[in-house]
Amino acid sequence: MATINDNYLKLKAGYLFPEIGRRVAAFAEANPDAPIIKLGIGDVTEPLPEACRTAMVRAVEDMGDRDSFKGYGPEQGYLWLREKVAQHDFQSRGCDIDASEIFISDGSKCDCGNILDIFGSNNSIAVTDPVYPVYVDTNVMAGHTGPANENGEYGGLTYLPISAENAFTASIPSEKVDLIYLCFPNNPTGAVASKEHLQAWVHYARAHGSIILFDAAYEAFITDPAIPHSIYEIEGARDCAIEFRSFSKNAGFTGTRCALTVVPKTLMGKAADGSDVALHSLWNRRQSTKFNGVSYIVQRGAEAVYSPEGQAQTKALIDFYMENARIIREQLTSAGIAVYGGVNAPYVWVKTPNDLSSWDFFDKLLHSCHVVGTPGSGFGAAGEGYFRISAFNSRDNVNEAMRRVTEKFRV
Ligand code: MLT
């Protein structure tokens, strides 16, 4: 019989969001009339910007004409999109990033996992705790960890605790790690990193030959002008960082799928013979072999984000979700519940009232308010006692959810 990848057996029960989905489905089946409001998974609810839809419709028409029809596109993405990204997202902020260093893909989640293909199996790896579970689970699947302990912490990973005491930004480790996952604005805590904090990480990475895997999927939600949107705003980051970005949350592409990963050509890794190898060429080789690119239609939709109309419409979407975040923060605060984040990020990180465990609060909220959130402990042991509320929903749903929650929970 064929054998399996035994590393999968080390994974804790299920991926967090399917587990939540199962619990909600069971509750809904038993209570078919309960008006459930979902503020759990960070999935957008508002329609695609008109500029993107118009561009996609036009692209569909292109596909209907022999002269403008497109077959396989470049695995790295069409140059017209990569050039717009380079110019608008990076060069306009002073980042020295060229279109040829941008790889268009179908998602940051996929890229965060797939990037491990180009790294060795003996790297030491640091993640924050709490953390976006994909960083951890993909390393478990790749055999980079030992089994999990009773707290769900995997042997071999370095966990960097983040809490209110350190403003949810990890201290720089004293030991050397090879790969560091950083996510700012942070999922799940909604925290952001100052330029100084990122500079300290870049110094650390350059001093130790480490690589930062920087997840900037939520950068569009930054409202404070002093906060960097890209790791490449930090001097020296070209030599130590890969950045992941997405159209999912700023332009509503969670179902449409488009994202990008930046691998600077100056970024090097060590081969077994001690030589330096450009990670750009490895990622290019990986993508050309295992990926056939994002559809022409979707890339045209993504390109339209950078048109004047697209910019105005995506800004309106972001403002809409950030107003939701403000309502969530203010309502919970008025009920005496401590909240963090939600100012430069679409997630509000809530201290559970009355010292409830994260899953107890989840169950209470589901059963008594019919509101779904995400238990903080699902993001790591240090998330216990916290709860994440997503600002991605309609205004009516957010108002109604907050009305129900503040009626039931007052501290
Ligand atoms: C989340 O809720 O954390 C996000 O939706 C996850 C993701 O974008 O994959």
Short mmCIF file of C-alpha atoms and ligand atoms in Angstrom, two decimals:
data_model
loop_
_atom_site.label_atom_id
_atom_site.label_comp_id
_atom_site.label_asym_id
_atom_site.label_seq_id
_atom_site.Cartn_x
_atom_site.Cartn_y
_atom_site.Cartn_z
CA MET A 1 0.00 0.00 0.00
CA ALA A 2 1.21 3.50 -0.72
CA THR A 3 2.46 5.36 2.32
CA ILE A 4 1.32 8.81 3.36
CA ASN A 5 3.01 12.00 4.49
CA ASP A 6 2.96 11.19 8.21
CA ASN A 7 3.53 14.84 9.06
CA TYR A 8 -0.16 15.42 8.40
CA LEU A 9 -0.93 13.19 11.39
CA LYS A 10 0.82 15.71 13.65
CA LEU A 11 -1.67 18.44 12.72
CA LYS A 12 -4.17 19.42 15.36
CA ALA A 13 -7.77 18.38 14.67
CA GLY A 14 -8.65 20.65 11.77
CA TYR A 15 -7.80 23.98 10.26
CA LEU A 16 -9.36 26.60 12.54
CA PHE A 17 -11.99 27.98 10.16
CA PRO A 18 -13.44 24.63 9.03
CA GLU A 19 -13.66 23.69 12.73
CA ILE A 20 -15.65 26.86 13.43
CA GLY A 21 -17.77 26.10 10.36
CA ARG A 22 -18.58 22.64 11.71
CA ARG A 23 -19.69 24.02 15.09
CA VAL A 24 -21.81 26.73 13.47
CA ALA A 25 -23.39 24.23 11.05
CA ALA A 26 -24.31 21.91 13.94
CA PHE A 27 -25.87 24.82 15.86
CA ALA A 28 -27.76 26.03 12.77
CA GLU A 29 -29.11 22.56 12.11
CA ALA A 30 -30.40 22.29 15.67
CA ASN A 31 -31.71 25.90 15.58
CA PRO A 32 -32.86 26.52 12.03
CA ASP A 33 -34.56 29.82 12.88
CA ALA A 34 -31.62 31.39 14.72
CA PRO A 35 -30.52 34.53 12.79
CA ILE A 36 -26.78 33.84 12.84
CA ILE A 37 -24.38 36.71 12.09
CA LYS A 38 -20.86 35.65 11.09
CA LEU A 39 -17.97 37.84 12.15
CA GLY A 40 -15.55 34.90 12.20
CA ILE A 41 -13.50 34.24 9.09
CA GLY A 42 -12.24 37.43 7.47
CA ASP A 43 -14.24 37.04 4.30
CA VAL A 44 -15.50 40.12 2.50
CA THR A 45 -19.22 40.68 1.97
CA GLU A 46 -19.47 43.77 -0.26
CA PRO A 47 -19.60 43.47 -4.07
CA LEU A 48 -16.55 43.78 -6.31
CA PRO A 49 -15.74 47.40 -7.26
CA GLU A 50 -17.45 48.46 -10.46
CA ALA A 51 -14.11 49.28 -12.12
CA CYS A 52 -12.96 45.67 -11.58
CA ARG A 53 -16.23 44.19 -12.84
CA THR A 54 -16.19 46.36 -15.96
CA ALA A 55 -12.59 45.36 -16.70
CA MET A 56 -13.44 41.68 -16.22
CA VAL A 57 -16.46 41.88 -18.52
CA ARG A 58 -14.26 43.50 -21.17
CA ALA A 59 -11.69 40.74 -20.65
CA VAL A 60 -14.38 38.10 -21.16
CA GLU A 61 -15.17 39.80 -24.47
CA ASP A 62 -11.45 39.65 -25.37
CA MET A 63 -11.61 35.90 -24.86
CA GLY A 64 -14.46 35.73 -27.37
CA ASP A 65 -12.43 37.16 -30.22
CA ARG A 66 -9.71 35.16 -31.98
CA ASP A 67 -7.46 38.26 -32.19
CA SER A 68 -7.56 39.10 -28.49
CA PHE A 69 -8.07 35.57 -27.13
CA LYS A 70 -5.50 34.46 -24.51
CA GLY A 71 -4.29 30.94 -23.82
CA TYR A 72 -1.69 30.24 -21.15
CA GLY A 73 -0.42 33.51 -19.71
CA PRO A 74 3.00 34.08 -18.17
CA GLU A 75 3.32 32.04 -14.95
CA GLN A 76 4.61 35.19 -13.22
CA GLY A 77 1.61 37.26 -14.25
CA TYR A 78 1.07 39.70 -17.11
CA LEU A 79 3.65 42.48 -17.23
CA TRP A 80 0.96 45.19 -17.45
CA LEU A 81 -0.30 44.14 -13.99
CA ARG A 82 3.15 43.65 -12.47
CA GLU A 83 4.18 47.11 -13.66
CA LYS A 84 1.13 48.73 -12.09
CA VAL A 85 1.76 46.91 -8.81
CA ALA A 86 5.43 47.90 -8.79
CA GLN A 87 4.62 51.52 -9.48
CA HIS A 88 1.56 52.03 -7.24
CA ASP A 89 2.26 49.71 -4.30
CA PHE A 90 6.01 50.01 -4.04
CA GLN A 91 7.82 52.69 -6.06
CA SER A 92 5.29 55.36 -5.03
CA ARG A 93 6.26 54.65 -1.40
CA GLY A 94 9.99 54.84 -2.15
CA CYS A 95 10.49 51.05 -2.29
CA ASP A 96 13.09 49.88 -4.78
CA ILE A 97 10.99 47.05 -6.27
CA ASP A 98 10.90 46.26 -9.98
CA ALA A 99 8.02 44.64 -11.89
CA SER A 100 10.25 41.63 -12.61
CA GLU A 101 10.44 40.94 -8.86
CA ILE A 102 6.64 40.60 -8.56
CA PHE A 103 4.91 37.26 -9.02
CA ILE A 104 1.12 37.34 -9.48
CA SER A 105 -0.65 34.40 -7.84
CA ASP A 106 -4.03 33.09 -6.78
CA GLY A 107 -3.63 33.86 -3.09
CA SER A 108 -1.38 34.85 -0.22
CA LYS A 109 -2.43 31.80 1.77
CA CYS A 110 -1.21 29.58 -1.08
CA ASP A 111 2.03 31.51 -1.51
CA CYS A 112 2.79 31.54 2.23
CA GLY A 113 2.60 27.74 2.15
CA ASN A 114 4.18 27.19 -1.27
CA ILE A 115 7.21 29.36 -0.49
CA LEU A 116 8.52 26.53 1.69
CA ASP A 117 9.25 24.59 -1.52
CA ILE A 118 12.34 26.75 -2.10
CA PHE A 119 13.75 26.52 1.43
CA GLY A 120 15.73 23.71 3.02
CA SER A 121 14.28 21.43 5.65
CA ASN A 122 16.77 22.29 8.40
CA ASN A 123 15.93 25.96 8.89
CA SER A 124 14.97 27.16 12.34
CA ILE A 125 11.63 28.92 12.14
CA ALA A 126 10.05 31.64 14.28
CA VAL A 127 6.37 32.54 14.44
CA THR A 128 4.49 34.84 16.76
CA ASP A 129 1.96 33.43 19.20
CA PRO A 130 -0.91 34.02 18.40
CA VAL A 131 -0.34 33.61 14.66
CA TYR A 132 -2.16 33.05 11.36
CA PRO A 133 -2.35 29.22 11.50
CA VAL A 134 -1.27 28.69 7.88
CA TYR A 135 2.36 29.57 8.69
CA VAL A 136 2.51 26.87 11.33
CA ASP A 137 0.46 24.16 9.63
CA THR A 138 2.37 24.36 6.35
CA ASN A 139 5.63 23.86 8.25
CA VAL A 140 4.13 20.88 10.05
CA MET A 141 3.04 19.39 6.71
CA ALA A 142 6.53 19.94 5.30
CA GLY A 143 8.06 18.01 8.20
CA HIS A 144 9.80 21.03 9.71
CA THR A 145 8.47 20.43 13.23
CA GLY A 146 8.12 17.79 15.88
CA PRO A 147 4.75 16.77 17.33
CA ALA A 148 2.51 19.24 19.18
CA ASN A 149 2.51 19.40 22.99
CA GLU A 150 -0.65 19.71 25.12
CA ASN A 151 -0.77 23.47 24.41
CA GLY A 152 -0.72 22.80 20.69
CA GLU A 153 2.87 24.08 20.34
CA TYR A 154 4.96 22.16 17.83
CA GLY A 155 8.45 21.01 18.73
CA GLY A 156 11.19 22.75 16.79
CA LEU A 157 9.34 26.04 16.20
CA THR A 158 10.35 29.19 18.05
CA TYR A 159 7.22 30.91 19.37
CA LEU A 160 7.46 34.64 20.00
CA PRO A 161 4.64 35.61 22.37
CA ILE A 162 2.71 38.77 21.58
CA SER A 163 0.35 40.33 24.08
CA ALA A 164 -1.01 43.65 25.26
CA GLU A 165 2.24 44.07 27.28
CA ASN A 166 4.37 44.27 24.12
CA ALA A 167 1.65 45.99 22.02
CA PHE A 168 1.29 42.68 20.13
CA THR A 169 4.71 43.10 18.54
CA ALA A 170 7.25 40.37 19.30
CA SER A 171 10.59 41.04 20.93
CA ILE A 172 13.53 40.29 18.67
CA PRO A 173 14.76 36.79 19.66
CA SER A 174 18.11 36.41 21.35
CA GLU A 175 18.91 33.21 19.44
CA LYS A 176 19.40 32.86 15.68
CA VAL A 177 16.44 31.78 13.56
CA ASP A 178 16.58 31.32 9.81
CA LEU A 179 13.00 32.09 8.78
CA ILE A 180 10.73 34.58 10.54
CA TYR A 181 7.06 35.04 9.74
CA LEU A 182 5.79 38.57 10.38
CA CYS A 183 2.27 39.76 9.58
CA PHE A 184 1.47 43.49 9.70
CA PRO A 185 -1.22 44.75 10.05
CA ASN A 186 -1.50 41.68 12.16
CA ASN A 187 -3.90 38.85 11.75
CA PRO A 188 -5.34 38.09 14.30
CA THR A 189 -4.58 40.95 16.73
CA GLY A 190 -4.98 43.94 14.39
CA ALA A 191 -1.68 45.39 15.68
CA VAL A 192 0.70 47.32 13.44
CA ALA A 193 4.48 47.69 13.43
CA SER A 194 6.29 51.01 13.52
CA LYS A 195 9.17 51.74 11.18
CA GLU A 196 11.56 51.32 14.12
CA HIS A 197 10.19 47.89 14.96
CA LEU A 198 10.55 46.68 11.38
CA GLN A 199 14.01 48.23 11.18
CA ALA A 200 15.03 46.19 14.23
CA TRP A 201 13.84 43.01 12.49
CA VAL A 202 15.70 43.89 9.30
CA HIS A 203 18.89 44.50 11.32
CA TYR A 204 18.43 41.17 13.05
CA ALA A 205 17.78 39.32 9.79
CA ARG A 206 20.77 40.83 8.03
CA ALA A 207 23.05 40.15 11.00
CA HIS A 208 22.01 36.47 11.11
CA GLY A 209 21.45 35.74 7.41
CA SER A 210 17.75 35.16 8.20
CA ILE A 211 14.83 35.72 5.87
CA ILE A 212 11.65 37.54 6.89
CA LEU A 213 8.43 36.25 5.33
CA PHE A 214 6.38 39.42 5.53
CA ASP A 215 2.62 39.07 5.13
CA ALA A 216 1.16 42.47 4.20
CA ALA A 217 -2.27 41.20 3.12
CA TYR A 218 -3.97 43.89 5.24
CA GLU A 219 -1.73 46.87 4.41
CA ALA A 220 -4.57 48.78 2.71
CA PHE A 221 -6.31 49.10 6.07
CA ILE A 222 -3.54 51.19 7.61
CA THR A 223 -4.91 54.60 8.55
CA ASP A 224 -1.90 56.00 10.44
CA PRO A 225 0.44 57.70 7.92
CA ALA A 226 3.50 56.92 10.06
CA ILE A 227 3.04 53.14 9.70
CA PRO A 228 4.94 51.42 6.85
CA HIS A 229 2.82 49.52 4.31
CA SER A 230 5.69 47.43 3.00
CA ILE A 231 8.78 45.87 4.57
CA TYR A 232 10.70 47.38 1.63
CA GLU A 233 10.13 50.83 3.11
CA ILE A 234 12.85 49.72 5.51
CA GLU A 235 16.43 50.11 4.39
CA GLY A 236 18.14 46.78 3.79
CA ALA A 237 14.90 44.78 3.48
CA ARG A 238 15.60 43.87 -0.16
CA ASP A 239 18.37 41.65 1.12
CA CYS A 240 16.38 39.81 3.76
CA ALA A 241 12.64 39.80 3.02
CA ILE A 242 9.92 38.30 0.86
CA GLU A 243 6.56 40.11 0.93
CA PHE A 244 3.07 38.71 0.35
CA ARG A 245 0.18 40.90 -0.76
CA SER A 246 -3.38 40.24 -1.79
CA PHE A 247 -6.33 41.76 -3.62
CA SER A 248 -8.67 39.73 -1.39
CA LYS A 249 -9.39 42.17 1.37
CA ASN A 250 -8.86 45.60 -0.23
CA ALA A 251 -10.76 44.88 -3.46
CA GLY A 252 -13.02 42.00 -2.42
CA PHE A 253 -11.21 39.27 -4.39
CA THR A 254 -11.56 36.45 -1.82
CA GLY A 255 -13.73 34.53 -4.27
CA THR A 256 -12.10 35.88 -7.43
CA ARG A 257 -8.51 35.06 -6.36
CA CYS A 258 -5.58 37.33 -7.04
CA ALA A 259 -2.51 38.09 -4.97
CA LEU A 260 1.20 38.68 -5.37
CA THR A 261 4.53 37.81 -3.86
CA VAL A 262 7.65 39.95 -4.08
CA VAL A 263 11.02 38.20 -4.21
CA PRO A 264 13.81 40.77 -4.71
CA LYS A 265 16.58 39.64 -7.04
CA THR A 266 19.17 40.55 -4.43
CA LEU A 267 17.75 38.08 -1.88
CA MET A 268 20.03 35.07 -1.35
CA GLY A 269 19.84 31.71 0.36
CA LYS A 270 22.62 29.20 1.07
CA ALA A 271 23.02 26.01 -0.95
CA ALA A 272 24.36 22.83 0.67
CA ASP A 273 27.78 23.48 -0.92
CA GLY A 274 27.91 26.87 0.85
CA SER A 275 27.29 28.98 -2.25
CA ASP A 276 24.76 31.83 -2.35
CA VAL A 277 21.72 31.25 -4.58
CA ALA A 278 19.16 33.88 -5.65
CA LEU A 279 15.77 32.95 -4.22
CA HIS A 280 14.13 34.84 -7.11
CA SER A 281 15.35 32.27 -9.62
CA LEU A 282 14.20 29.39 -7.41
CA TRP A 283 10.72 30.87 -6.93
CA ASN A 284 10.51 31.58 -10.66
CA ARG A 285 11.44 27.94 -11.34
CA ARG A 286 8.92 26.72 -8.76
CA GLN A 287 6.08 28.82 -10.15
CA SER A 288 6.87 27.95 -13.78
CA THR A 289 6.76 24.25 -12.88
CA LYS A 290 3.80 24.04 -10.50
CA PHE A 291 1.62 27.02 -11.42
CA ASN A 292 0.02 28.21 -14.64
CA GLY A 293 -0.80 31.75 -13.62
CA VAL A 294 -3.96 33.61 -12.67
CA SER A 295 -6.61 33.88 -15.36
CA TYR A 296 -6.37 36.78 -17.81
CA ILE A 297 -9.87 37.91 -16.80
CA VAL A 298 -9.01 38.12 -13.11
CA GLN A 299 -5.72 39.90 -13.77
CA ARG A 300 -7.56 42.51 -15.84
CA GLY A 301 -9.92 42.94 -12.87
CA ALA A 302 -6.94 43.39 -10.53
CA GLU A 303 -5.32 45.88 -12.90
CA ALA A 304 -8.47 48.02 -12.68
CA VAL A 305 -7.83 48.48 -8.94
CA TYR A 306 -5.10 50.91 -9.99
CA SER A 307 -7.29 53.05 -12.27
CA PRO A 308 -8.55 56.33 -10.75
CA GLU A 309 -12.07 54.83 -10.43
CA GLY A 310 -10.67 51.62 -8.98
CA GLN A 311 -8.64 53.56 -6.42
CA ALA A 312 -11.69 55.56 -5.34
CA GLN A 313 -13.91 52.47 -5.17
CA THR A 314 -11.43 50.34 -3.20
CA LYS A 315 -10.88 53.24 -0.80
CA ALA A 316 -14.66 53.40 -0.27
CA LEU A 317 -14.72 49.65 0.46
CA ILE A 318 -11.88 49.92 2.95
CA ASP A 319 -13.50 52.94 4.63
CA PHE A 320 -16.73 50.97 4.88
CA TYR A 321 -15.10 48.03 6.68
CA MET A 322 -13.07 50.35 8.89
CA GLU A 323 -16.25 52.11 9.98
CA ASN A 324 -17.53 48.64 10.96
CA ALA A 325 -14.33 48.14 12.95
CA ARG A 326 -14.89 51.48 14.70
CA ILE A 327 -18.45 50.49 15.63
CA ILE A 328 -17.27 47.13 17.00
CA ARG A 329 -14.51 48.78 19.04
CA GLU A 330 -16.76 51.50 20.43
CA GLN A 331 -19.69 49.25 21.26
CA LEU A 332 -17.57 46.65 23.05
CA THR A 333 -15.60 49.32 24.90
CA SER A 334 -18.86 50.90 26.06
CA ALA A 335 -19.83 47.51 27.48
CA GLY A 336 -16.60 47.46 29.50
CA ILE A 337 -14.88 44.88 27.30
CA ALA A 338 -11.19 45.47 26.53
CA VAL A 339 -10.43 45.62 22.80
CA TYR A 340 -7.27 45.98 20.72
CA GLY A 341 -6.64 46.48 17.00
CA GLY A 342 -9.37 47.60 14.63
CA VAL A 343 -7.74 51.00 13.98
CA ASN A 344 -5.29 50.06 11.22
CA ALA A 345 -6.71 46.61 10.54
CA PRO A 346 -10.11 45.01 9.91
CA TYR A 347 -9.79 42.77 12.99
CA VAL A 348 -10.71 43.65 16.56
CA TRP A 349 -8.94 41.55 19.19
CA VAL A 350 -11.13 41.22 22.25
CA LYS A 351 -10.23 40.22 25.82
CA THR A 352 -12.95 37.74 26.69
CA PRO A 353 -15.27 39.07 29.42
CA ASN A 354 -15.30 37.46 32.86
CA ASP A 355 -12.12 35.51 32.07
CA LEU A 356 -13.99 33.07 29.87
CA SER A 357 -11.82 30.77 27.78
CA SER A 358 -11.78 31.59 24.08
CA TRP A 359 -13.93 28.58 23.10
CA ASP A 360 -16.34 29.13 26.03
CA PHE A 361 -16.89 32.69 24.83
CA PHE A 362 -17.32 31.39 21.28
CA ASP A 363 -20.03 28.96 22.43
CA LYS A 364 -21.76 31.55 24.63
CA LEU A 365 -21.79 34.11 21.85
CA LEU A 366 -23.11 31.58 19.35
CA HIS A 367 -25.79 30.19 21.65
CA SER A 368 -26.98 33.36 23.37
CA CYS A 369 -26.37 36.02 20.68
CA HIS A 370 -26.19 33.92 17.50
CA VAL A 371 -22.99 35.76 16.68
CA VAL A 372 -19.89 33.96 15.37
CA GLY A 373 -16.33 35.12 16.00
CA THR A 374 -12.97 33.34 16.12
CA PRO A 375 -11.54 31.96 19.39
CA GLY A 376 -8.12 33.48 20.08
CA SER A 377 -6.74 30.14 21.25
CA GLY A 378 -7.23 28.86 17.69
CA PHE A 379 -4.36 31.15 16.71
CA GLY A 380 -2.01 29.77 19.35
CA ALA A 381 -1.64 29.11 23.06
CA ALA A 382 -1.03 32.80 23.85
CA GLY A 383 -4.36 33.66 22.19
CA GLU A 384 -6.23 31.90 25.01
CA GLY A 385 -8.60 34.32 26.71
CA TYR A 386 -8.93 36.41 23.56
CA PHE A 387 -11.39 36.44 20.70
CA ARG A 388 -11.19 37.91 17.19
CA ILE A 389 -14.07 39.82 15.65
CA SER A 390 -13.89 40.56 11.94
CA ALA A 391 -15.18 43.85 10.53
CA PHE A 392 -16.08 42.19 7.23
CA ASN A 393 -19.86 42.27 7.08
CA SER A 394 -22.76 44.54 6.20
CA ARG A 395 -23.39 47.60 8.39
CA ASP A 396 -26.76 46.22 9.46
CA ASN A 397 -25.23 42.93 10.55
CA VAL A 398 -22.45 44.64 12.48
CA ASN A 399 -24.89 46.97 14.26
CA GLU A 400 -27.23 44.10 15.08
CA ALA A 401 -24.40 41.83 16.27
CA MET A 402 -23.06 44.56 18.56
CA ARG A 403 -26.55 45.26 19.89
CA ARG A 404 -26.94 41.60 20.84
CA VAL A 405 -23.47 41.22 22.31
CA THR A 406 -23.55 44.39 24.43
CA GLU A 407 -27.01 43.47 25.73
CA LYS A 408 -25.74 40.09 27.00
CA PHE A 409 -22.21 40.97 28.07
CA ARG A 410 -21.49 43.95 30.31
CA VAL A 411 -18.39 43.98 32.44
C1 MLT B 1 -8.87 34.98 8.36
O1 MLT B 1 -10.04 35.03 8.73
O2 MLT B 1 -7.92 34.89 9.14
C2 MLT B 1 -8.62 35.05 6.90
O3 MLT B 1 -9.79 35.02 6.18
C3 MLT B 1 -7.79 33.96 6.48
C4 MLT B 1 -7.33 34.08 5.09
O4 MLT B 1 -7.34 35.16 4.50
O5 MLT B 1 -6.94 33.04 4.60
#
